[in-house]
Coordinates of C-alpha atoms and ligand atoms in Angstrom, one line a residue:
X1 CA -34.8 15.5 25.0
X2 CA -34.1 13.2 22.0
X3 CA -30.0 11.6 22.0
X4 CA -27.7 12.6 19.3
X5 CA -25.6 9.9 17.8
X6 CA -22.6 11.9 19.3
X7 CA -24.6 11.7 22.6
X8 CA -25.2 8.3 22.7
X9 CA -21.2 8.1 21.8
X10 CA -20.2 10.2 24.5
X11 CA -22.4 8.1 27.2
X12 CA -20.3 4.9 25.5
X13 CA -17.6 6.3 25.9
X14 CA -17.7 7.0 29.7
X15 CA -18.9 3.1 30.0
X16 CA -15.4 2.1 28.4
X17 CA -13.3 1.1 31.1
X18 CA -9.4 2.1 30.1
X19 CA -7.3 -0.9 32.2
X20 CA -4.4 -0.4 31.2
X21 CA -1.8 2.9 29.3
X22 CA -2.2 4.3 26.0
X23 CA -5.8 3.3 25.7
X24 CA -6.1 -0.4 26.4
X25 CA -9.9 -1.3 27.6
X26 CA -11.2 -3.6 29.6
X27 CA -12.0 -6.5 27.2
X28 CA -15.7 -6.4 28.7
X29 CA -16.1 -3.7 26.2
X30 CA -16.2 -6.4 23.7
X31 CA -19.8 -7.1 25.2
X32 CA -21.2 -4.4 23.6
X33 CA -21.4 -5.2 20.2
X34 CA -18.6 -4.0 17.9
X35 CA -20.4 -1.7 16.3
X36 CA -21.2 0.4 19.1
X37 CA -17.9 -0.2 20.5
X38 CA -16.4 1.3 17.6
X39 CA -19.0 4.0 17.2
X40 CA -18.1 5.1 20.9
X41 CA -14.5 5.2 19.8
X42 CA -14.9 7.7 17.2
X43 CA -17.9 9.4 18.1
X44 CA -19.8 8.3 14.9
X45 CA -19.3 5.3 13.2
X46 CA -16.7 3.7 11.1
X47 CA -18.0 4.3 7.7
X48 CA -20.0 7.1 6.3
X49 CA -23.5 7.2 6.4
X50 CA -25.2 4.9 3.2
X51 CA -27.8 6.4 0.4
X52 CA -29.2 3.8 -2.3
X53 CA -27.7 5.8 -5.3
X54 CA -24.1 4.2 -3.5
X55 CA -24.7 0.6 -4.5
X56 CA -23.8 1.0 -8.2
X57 CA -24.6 -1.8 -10.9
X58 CA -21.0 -3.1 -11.7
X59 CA -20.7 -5.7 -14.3
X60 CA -20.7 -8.5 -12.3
X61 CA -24.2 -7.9 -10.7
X62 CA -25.9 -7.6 -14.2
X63 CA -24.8 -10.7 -16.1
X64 CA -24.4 -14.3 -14.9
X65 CA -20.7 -15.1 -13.1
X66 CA -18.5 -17.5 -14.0
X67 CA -18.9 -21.7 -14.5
X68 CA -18.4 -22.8 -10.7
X69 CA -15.0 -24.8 -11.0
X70 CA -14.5 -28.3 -9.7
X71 CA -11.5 -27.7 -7.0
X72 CA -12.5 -24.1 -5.3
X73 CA -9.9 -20.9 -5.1
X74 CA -9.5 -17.8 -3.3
X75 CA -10.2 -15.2 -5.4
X76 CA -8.2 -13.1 -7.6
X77 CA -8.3 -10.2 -5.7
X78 CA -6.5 -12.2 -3.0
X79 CA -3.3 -13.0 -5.1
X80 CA -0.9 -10.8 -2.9
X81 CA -2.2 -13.6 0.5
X82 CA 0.9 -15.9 0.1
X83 CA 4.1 -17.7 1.4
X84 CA 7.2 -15.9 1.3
X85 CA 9.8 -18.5 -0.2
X86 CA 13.8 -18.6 1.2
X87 CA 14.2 -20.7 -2.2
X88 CA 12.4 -19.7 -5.0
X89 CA 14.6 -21.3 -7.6
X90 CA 14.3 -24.6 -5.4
X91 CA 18.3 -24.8 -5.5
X92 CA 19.4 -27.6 -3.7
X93 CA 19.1 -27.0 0.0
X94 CA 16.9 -26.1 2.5
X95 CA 13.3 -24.1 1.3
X96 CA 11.4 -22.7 3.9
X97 CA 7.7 -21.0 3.2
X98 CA 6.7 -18.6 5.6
X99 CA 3.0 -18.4 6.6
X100 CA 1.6 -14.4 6.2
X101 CA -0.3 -14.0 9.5
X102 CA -0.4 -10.4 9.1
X103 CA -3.2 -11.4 6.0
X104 CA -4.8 -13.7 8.2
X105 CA -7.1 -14.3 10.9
X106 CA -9.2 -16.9 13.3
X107 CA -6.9 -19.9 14.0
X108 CA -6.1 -22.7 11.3
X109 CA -3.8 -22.2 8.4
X110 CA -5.3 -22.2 5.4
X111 CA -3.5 -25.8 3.6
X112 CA -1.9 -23.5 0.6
X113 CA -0.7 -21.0 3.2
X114 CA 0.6 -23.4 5.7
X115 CA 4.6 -23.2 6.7
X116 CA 6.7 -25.5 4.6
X117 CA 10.3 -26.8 5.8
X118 CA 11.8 -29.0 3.5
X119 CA 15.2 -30.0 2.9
X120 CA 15.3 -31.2 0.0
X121 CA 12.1 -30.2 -1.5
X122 CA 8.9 -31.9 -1.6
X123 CA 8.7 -35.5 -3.1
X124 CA 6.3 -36.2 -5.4
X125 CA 5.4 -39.5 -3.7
X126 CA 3.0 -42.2 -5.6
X127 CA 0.3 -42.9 -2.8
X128 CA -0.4 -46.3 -4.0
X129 CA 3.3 -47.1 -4.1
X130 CA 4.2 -45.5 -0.6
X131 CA 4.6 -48.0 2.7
X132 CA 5.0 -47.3 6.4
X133 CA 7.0 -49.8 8.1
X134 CA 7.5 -50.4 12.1
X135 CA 10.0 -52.9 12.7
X136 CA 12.9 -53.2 15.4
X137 CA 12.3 -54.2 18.9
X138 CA 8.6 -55.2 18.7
X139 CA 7.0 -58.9 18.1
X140 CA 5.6 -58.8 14.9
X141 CA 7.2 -55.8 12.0
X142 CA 4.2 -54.2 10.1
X143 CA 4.1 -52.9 6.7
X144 CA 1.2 -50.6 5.7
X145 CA -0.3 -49.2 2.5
X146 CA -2.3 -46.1 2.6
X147 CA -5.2 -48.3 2.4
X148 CA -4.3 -50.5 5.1
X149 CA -4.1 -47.5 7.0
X150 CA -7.6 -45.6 6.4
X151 CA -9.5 -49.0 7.9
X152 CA -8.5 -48.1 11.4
X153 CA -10.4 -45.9 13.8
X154 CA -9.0 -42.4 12.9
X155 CA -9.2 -39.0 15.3
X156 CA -8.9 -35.6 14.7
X157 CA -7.5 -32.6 16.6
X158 CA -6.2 -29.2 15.9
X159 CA -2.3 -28.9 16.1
X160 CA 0.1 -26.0 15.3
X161 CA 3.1 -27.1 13.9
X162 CA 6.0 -24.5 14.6
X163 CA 10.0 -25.1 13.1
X164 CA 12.4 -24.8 16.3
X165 CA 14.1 -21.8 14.2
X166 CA 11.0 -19.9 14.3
X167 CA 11.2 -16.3 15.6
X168 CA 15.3 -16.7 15.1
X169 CA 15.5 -12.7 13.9
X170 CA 14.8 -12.3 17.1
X171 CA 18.2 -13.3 18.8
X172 CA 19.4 -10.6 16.7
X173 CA 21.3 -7.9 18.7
X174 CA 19.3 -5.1 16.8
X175 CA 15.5 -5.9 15.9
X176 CA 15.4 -6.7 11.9
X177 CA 12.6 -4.5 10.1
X178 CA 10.6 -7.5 8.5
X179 CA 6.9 -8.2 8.8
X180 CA 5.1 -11.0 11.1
X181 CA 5.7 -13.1 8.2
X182 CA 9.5 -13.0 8.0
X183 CA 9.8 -12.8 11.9
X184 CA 7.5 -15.4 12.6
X185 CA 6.1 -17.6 9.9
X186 CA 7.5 -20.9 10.5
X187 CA 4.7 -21.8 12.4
X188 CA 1.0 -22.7 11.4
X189 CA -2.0 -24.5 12.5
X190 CA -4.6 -26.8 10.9
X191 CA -6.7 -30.1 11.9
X192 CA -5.0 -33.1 11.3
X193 CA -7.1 -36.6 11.0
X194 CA -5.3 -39.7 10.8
X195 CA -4.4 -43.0 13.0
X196 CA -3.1 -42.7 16.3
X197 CA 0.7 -44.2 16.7
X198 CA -0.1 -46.0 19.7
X199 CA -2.7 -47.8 17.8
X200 CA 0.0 -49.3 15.2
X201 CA 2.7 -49.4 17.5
X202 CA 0.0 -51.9 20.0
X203 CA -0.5 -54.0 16.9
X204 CA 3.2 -54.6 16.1
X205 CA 3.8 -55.3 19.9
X206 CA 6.3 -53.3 22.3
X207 CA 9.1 -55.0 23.3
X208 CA 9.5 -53.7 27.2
X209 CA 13.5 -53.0 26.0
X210 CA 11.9 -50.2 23.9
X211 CA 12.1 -46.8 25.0
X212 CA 12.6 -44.8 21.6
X213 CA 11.5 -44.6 17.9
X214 CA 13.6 -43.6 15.4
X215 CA 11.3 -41.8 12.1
X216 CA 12.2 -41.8 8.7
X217 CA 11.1 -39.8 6.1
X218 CA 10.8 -40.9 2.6
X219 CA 12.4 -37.7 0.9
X220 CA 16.1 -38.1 -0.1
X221 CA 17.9 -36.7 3.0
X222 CA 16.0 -39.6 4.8
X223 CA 15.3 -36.9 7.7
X224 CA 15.4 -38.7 11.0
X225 CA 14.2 -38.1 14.5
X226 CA 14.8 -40.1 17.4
X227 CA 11.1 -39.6 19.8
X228 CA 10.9 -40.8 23.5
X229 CA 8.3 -43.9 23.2
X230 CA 6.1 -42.4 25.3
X231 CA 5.2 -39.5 23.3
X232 CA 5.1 -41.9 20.7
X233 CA 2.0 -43.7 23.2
X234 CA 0.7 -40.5 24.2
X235 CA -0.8 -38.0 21.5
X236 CA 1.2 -38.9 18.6
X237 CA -0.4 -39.5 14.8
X238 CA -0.1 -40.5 11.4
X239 CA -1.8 -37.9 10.4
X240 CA -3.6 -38.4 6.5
X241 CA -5.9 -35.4 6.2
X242 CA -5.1 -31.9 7.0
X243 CA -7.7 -29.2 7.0
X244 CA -10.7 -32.1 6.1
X245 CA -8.2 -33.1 2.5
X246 CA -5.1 -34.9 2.1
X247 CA -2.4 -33.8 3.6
X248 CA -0.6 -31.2 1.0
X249 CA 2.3 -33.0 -0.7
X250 CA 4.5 -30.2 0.9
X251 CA 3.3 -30.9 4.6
X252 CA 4.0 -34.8 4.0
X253 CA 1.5 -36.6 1.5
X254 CA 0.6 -39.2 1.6
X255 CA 1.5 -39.1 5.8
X256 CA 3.1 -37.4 8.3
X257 CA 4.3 -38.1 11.6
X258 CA 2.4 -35.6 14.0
X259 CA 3.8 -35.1 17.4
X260 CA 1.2 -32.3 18.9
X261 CA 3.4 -29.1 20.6
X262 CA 6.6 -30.5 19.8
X263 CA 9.5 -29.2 17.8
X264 CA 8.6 -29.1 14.0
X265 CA 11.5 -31.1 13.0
X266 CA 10.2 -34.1 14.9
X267 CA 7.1 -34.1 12.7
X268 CA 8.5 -36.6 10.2
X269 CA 6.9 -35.9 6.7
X270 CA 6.3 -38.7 4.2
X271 CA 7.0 -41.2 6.7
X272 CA 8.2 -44.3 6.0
X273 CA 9.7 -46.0 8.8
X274 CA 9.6 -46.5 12.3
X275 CA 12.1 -48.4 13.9
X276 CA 11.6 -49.1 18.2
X277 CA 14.6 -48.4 20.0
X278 CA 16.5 -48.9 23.2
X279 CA 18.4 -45.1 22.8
X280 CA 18.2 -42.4 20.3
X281 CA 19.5 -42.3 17.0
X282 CA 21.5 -39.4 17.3
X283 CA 20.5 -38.7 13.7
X284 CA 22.3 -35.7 12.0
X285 CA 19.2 -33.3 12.5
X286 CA 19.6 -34.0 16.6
X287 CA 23.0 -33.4 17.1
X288 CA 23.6 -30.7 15.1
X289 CA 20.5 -28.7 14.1
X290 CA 18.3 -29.1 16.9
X291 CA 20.9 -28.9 19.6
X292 CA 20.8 -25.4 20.3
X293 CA 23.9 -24.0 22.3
X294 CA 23.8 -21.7 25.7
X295 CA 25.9 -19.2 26.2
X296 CA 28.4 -21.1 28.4
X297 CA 29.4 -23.2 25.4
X298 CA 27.0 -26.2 26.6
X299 CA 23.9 -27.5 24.2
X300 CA 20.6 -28.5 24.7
X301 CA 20.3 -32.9 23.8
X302 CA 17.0 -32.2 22.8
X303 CA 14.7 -29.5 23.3
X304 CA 11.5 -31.3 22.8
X305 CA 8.5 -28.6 23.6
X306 CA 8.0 -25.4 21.5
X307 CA 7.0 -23.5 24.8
X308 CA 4.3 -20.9 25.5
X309 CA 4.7 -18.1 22.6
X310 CA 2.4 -15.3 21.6
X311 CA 2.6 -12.2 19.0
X312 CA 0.2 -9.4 17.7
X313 CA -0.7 -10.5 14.4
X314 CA -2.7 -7.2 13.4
X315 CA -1.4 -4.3 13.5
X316 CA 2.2 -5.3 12.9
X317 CA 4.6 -4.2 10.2
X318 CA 2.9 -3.7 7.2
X319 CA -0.5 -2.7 8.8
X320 CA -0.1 0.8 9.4
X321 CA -2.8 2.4 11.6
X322 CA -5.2 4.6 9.8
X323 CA -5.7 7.7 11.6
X324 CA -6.4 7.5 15.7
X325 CA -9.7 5.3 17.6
X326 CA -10.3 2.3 17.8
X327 CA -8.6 -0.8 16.4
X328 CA -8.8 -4.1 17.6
X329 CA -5.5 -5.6 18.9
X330 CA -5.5 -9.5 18.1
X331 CA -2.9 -11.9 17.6
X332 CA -1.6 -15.6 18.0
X333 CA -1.2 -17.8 21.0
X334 CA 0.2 -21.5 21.9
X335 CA 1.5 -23.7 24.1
X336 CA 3.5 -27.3 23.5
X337 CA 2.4 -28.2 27.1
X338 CA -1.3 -27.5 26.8
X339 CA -3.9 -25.1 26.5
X340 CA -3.4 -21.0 27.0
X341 CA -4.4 -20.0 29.9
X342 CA -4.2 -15.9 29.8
X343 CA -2.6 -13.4 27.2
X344 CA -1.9 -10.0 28.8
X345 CA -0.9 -7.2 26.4
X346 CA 0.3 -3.7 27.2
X347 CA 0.5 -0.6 24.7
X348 CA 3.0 1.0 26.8
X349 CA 6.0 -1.3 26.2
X350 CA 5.2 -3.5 29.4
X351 CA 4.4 -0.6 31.9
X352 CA 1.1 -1.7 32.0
X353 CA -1.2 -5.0 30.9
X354 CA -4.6 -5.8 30.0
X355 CA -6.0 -8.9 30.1
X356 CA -7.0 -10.4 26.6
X357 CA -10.3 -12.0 25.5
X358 CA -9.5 -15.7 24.5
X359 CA -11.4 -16.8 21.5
X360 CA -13.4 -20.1 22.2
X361 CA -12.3 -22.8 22.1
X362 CA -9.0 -22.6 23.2
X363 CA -7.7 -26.0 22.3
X364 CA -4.4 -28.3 23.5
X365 CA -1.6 -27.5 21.9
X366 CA -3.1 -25.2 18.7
X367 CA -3.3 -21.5 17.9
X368 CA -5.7 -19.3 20.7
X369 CA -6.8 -16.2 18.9
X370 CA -6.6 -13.3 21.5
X371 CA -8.0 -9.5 20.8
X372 CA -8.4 -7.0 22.8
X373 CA -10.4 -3.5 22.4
X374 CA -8.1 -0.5 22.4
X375 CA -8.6 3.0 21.6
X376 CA -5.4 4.9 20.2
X377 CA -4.4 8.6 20.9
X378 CA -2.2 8.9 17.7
X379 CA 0.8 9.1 19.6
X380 CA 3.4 6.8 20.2
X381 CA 2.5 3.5 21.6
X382 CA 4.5 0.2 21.4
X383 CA 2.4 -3.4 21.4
X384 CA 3.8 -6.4 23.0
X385 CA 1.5 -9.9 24.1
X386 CA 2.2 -12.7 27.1
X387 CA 0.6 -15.6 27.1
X388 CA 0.8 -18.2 30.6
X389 CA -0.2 -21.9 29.7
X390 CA -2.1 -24.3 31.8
X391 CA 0.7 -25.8 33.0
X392 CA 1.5 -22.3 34.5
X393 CA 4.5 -21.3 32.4
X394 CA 4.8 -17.9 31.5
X395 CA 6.5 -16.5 28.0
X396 CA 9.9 -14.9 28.8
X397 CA 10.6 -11.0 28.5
X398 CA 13.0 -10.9 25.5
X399 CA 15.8 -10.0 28.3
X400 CA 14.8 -12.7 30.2
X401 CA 15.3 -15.4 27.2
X402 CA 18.5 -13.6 25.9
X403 CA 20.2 -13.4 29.9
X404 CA 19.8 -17.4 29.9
X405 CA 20.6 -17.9 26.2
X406 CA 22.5 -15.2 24.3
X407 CA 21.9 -12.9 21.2
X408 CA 23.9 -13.4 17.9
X409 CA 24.7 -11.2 15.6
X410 CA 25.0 -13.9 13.0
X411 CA 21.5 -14.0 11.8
X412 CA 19.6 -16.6 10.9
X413 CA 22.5 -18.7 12.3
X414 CA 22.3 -22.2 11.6
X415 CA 24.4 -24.1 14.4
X416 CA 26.6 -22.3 16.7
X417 CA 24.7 -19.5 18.0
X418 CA 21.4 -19.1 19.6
X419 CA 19.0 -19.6 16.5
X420 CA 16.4 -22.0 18.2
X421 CA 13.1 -21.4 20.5
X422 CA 12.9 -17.9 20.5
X423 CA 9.7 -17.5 22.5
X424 CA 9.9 -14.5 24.3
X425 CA 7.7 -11.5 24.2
X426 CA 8.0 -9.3 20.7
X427 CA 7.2 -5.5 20.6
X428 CA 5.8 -3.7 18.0
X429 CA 5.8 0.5 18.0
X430 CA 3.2 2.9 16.6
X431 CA 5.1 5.8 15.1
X432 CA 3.1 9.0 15.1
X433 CA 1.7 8.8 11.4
X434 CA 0.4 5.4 12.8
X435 CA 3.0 3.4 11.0
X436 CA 4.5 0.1 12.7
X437 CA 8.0 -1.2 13.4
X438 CA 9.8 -4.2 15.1
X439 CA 11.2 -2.7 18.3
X440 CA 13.1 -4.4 21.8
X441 CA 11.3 -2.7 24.6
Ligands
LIG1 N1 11.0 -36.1 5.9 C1 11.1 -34.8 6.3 N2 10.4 -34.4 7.4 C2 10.5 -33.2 7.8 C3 11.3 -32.2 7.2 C4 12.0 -32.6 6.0 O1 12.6 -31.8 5.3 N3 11.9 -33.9 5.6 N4 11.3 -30.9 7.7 C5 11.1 -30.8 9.1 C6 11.1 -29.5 9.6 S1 12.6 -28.7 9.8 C7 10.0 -28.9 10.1 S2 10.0 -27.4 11.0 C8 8.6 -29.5 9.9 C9 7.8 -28.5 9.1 O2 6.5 -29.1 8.8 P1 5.7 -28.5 7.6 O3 6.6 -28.3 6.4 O4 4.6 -29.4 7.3 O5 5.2 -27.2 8.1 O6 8.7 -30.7 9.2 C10 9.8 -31.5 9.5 N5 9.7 -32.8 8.9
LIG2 MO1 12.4 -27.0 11.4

């Protein structure tokens, strides 16, 4: 007796182990080749069956393409991939650009497509002309070029950067309709190569009354961060290259201050001074800003870590689901304290979980891609992802964050009002006709 495709499909299909409600599987099923995977799902396969007359000679397969330009782009196809902008007109505050991880996938940011914060738009800073200086309570201040700086041993490592307002929407009392984008775009990923800060800070000699460096940028608002000296000593960078180029002149050119899994703010762009301390600064962007306020009317000093976060990526708003099988769940994961340990995700609003596959190599302190295999009935469903760190900390519940540090209705809310660290579980649900919406579940 000869097997049928939809034999074979059937047998698959008995193999696939549901772990969890509304169709989750076991992410062994990822073992047996997507294709088959997928096949078993729908009892064929995803596509229709292929004859030769179906690969048509369009124009571009009969005459020679176009000159191969010097600095490569996407292509044009893939205009509609890009940042949402707070500021289009650049007026004269803050401009934020959102990163579209909805159109994205794997785990660095693109350079064009990485987050922007700046707050008072992006300098347009003369390399040649640009010096870093480290002075205050060390032996011997040191003034470096660009140049000065490439002739010392450089390392590189994968860091997300992610704004402490990230994810603020969702401190809303109702959940805003908005896309991954809007909700949480203020975070990115990318390798960053440069100089290690304990390197420079060695040369210029501690003074053992130092405990703090204060940062400078070279922008007009001078943005200023006070950092505890041993983060400084620990992983921190002057970071020069980002994604293998220069660093974009949005994300700091010529250099940036990179402080791996802590708050964006501290990640001093077009750095130009660093001045060793005995206390903080107490700069404007740490007292105010960054000093996010708990319910009982008391505030955070600092709030160093972005903590253990994780959110479906595809599908989310936007991505509506075409039709019932199966889809691959997948979606973003991080830690400010190390590497991610275990994503769970549920398709039944938390009732149940399945354990994600973690893409390799799950790196310290940068994005973990997580997927998991489910097959969906066409009904309702609602998504949601928790991630655990190494360290062993576990991302909140969103009643869990919002019991210890309020909702606001004033959204985004600058000062005041919970609008920092959100990083608590987010739920997307799967309306019937496979649409998707931001729900609290
Ligand atoms: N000099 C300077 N550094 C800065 C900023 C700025 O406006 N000026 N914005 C900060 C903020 S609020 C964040 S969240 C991060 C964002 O880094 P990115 O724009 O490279 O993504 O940079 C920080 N460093
Ligand atoms: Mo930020």
């Amino acid at each position: 007796m000869t097997m049928t495709p939809s034999d074979r499909a059937e047998r698959e299909l008995k193999n696939l182990e549901a772990v969890a409600g509304n169709g989750l599987l076991h992410r062994r099923a990822f073992l047996r080749g997507g294709a088959a995977l997928a096949g078993a799902m729908t009892g064929y396969t995803l596509v229709p069956s292929a004859s030769g007359q179906q690969l048509a000679d369009d124009a571009w397969s009969l005459v020679p393409g176009v000159t191969v330009p010097d600095y490569g782009t996407r292509s044009r196809f893939e205009k509609n991939v890009v940042r949402t902008l707070s500021n289009p007109k650049g007026e004269p505050r803050t401009q934020h650009a959102r990163t579209p991880h909805h159109l994205l996938n794997g785990t660095f940011t693109p350079n064009g497509l990485h987050f922007v914060i700046s707050h008072a738009g992006d300098p347009d800073i003369d390399p040649d002309k640009h010096r870093l200086v480290i002075h205050g309570l060390v032996k011997q201040p040191l003034v470096f070029t660009l140049d000065a700086l490439a002739r010392y041993p450089m390392v590189s490592r994968m860091a997300f950067v992610e704004c402490g307002g990230n994810s603020a929407p969702l401190f809303s009392l109702e959940p805003i309709q908005a896309s991954v984008q809007a909700l949480h775009g203020l975070v990115s990923c990318a390798e960053w190569t440069g100089v290690p800060l304990s390197t420079l800070l060695d040369e210029a000699g501690i003074d053992p009354k130092a405990k703090w460096i204060v940062v400078e940028g070279g922008d007009p608002p001078h943005v200023s961060r006070s950092v505890p000296l041993a983060k400084a000593m620990d992983d921190a960078m002057i970071a020069l290259y980002q994604n293998g180029e220069r660093i974009m002149p949005g994300n700091g050119y010529p250099m940036r201050l990179l402080l791996p899994g802590w708050e964006g703010n501290m990640n001093t762009k077009w750095v130009r001074r660093i001045q060793l301390t005995e206390g903080p600064g107490m700069t404007f962007y740490e007292a105010r800003t960054y000093a996010p306020v708990l319910p009982g009317g008391k505030a955070y000093r600092f709030y160093f870590i972005q903590e253990v976060k994780s959110f479906i990526t595809h599908p989310s708003p936007g991505l509506a689901l075409k039709g019932p099988g199966f889809y691959e769940i997948s979606g973003i994961a991080y830690s400010g304290t190390g590497r991610i340990a275990k994503v769970m995700v549920s398709a039944d609003g938390g009732k149940s979980w399945a354990q994600a596959a973690l893409q390799q190599p799950v790196l310290n302190k940068a994005f973990t891609r997580f997927r998991v295999p489910w097959r969906w009935d066409g009904g309702p469903a609602v998504l949601q992802s928790r991630a655990w760190d190494e360290a062993g900390y576990e991302q909140p519940t969103r009643a869990q964050l919002v019991a210890a540090r309020g909702e606001t209705t004033r959204v985004p809310a600058v000062t005041g009002f919970p609008s920092q660290h959100y990083n608590a579980v987010t739920s997307w649900s799967i309306e019937r006709g496979g649409e998707v919406k931001h729900v609290y579940a």
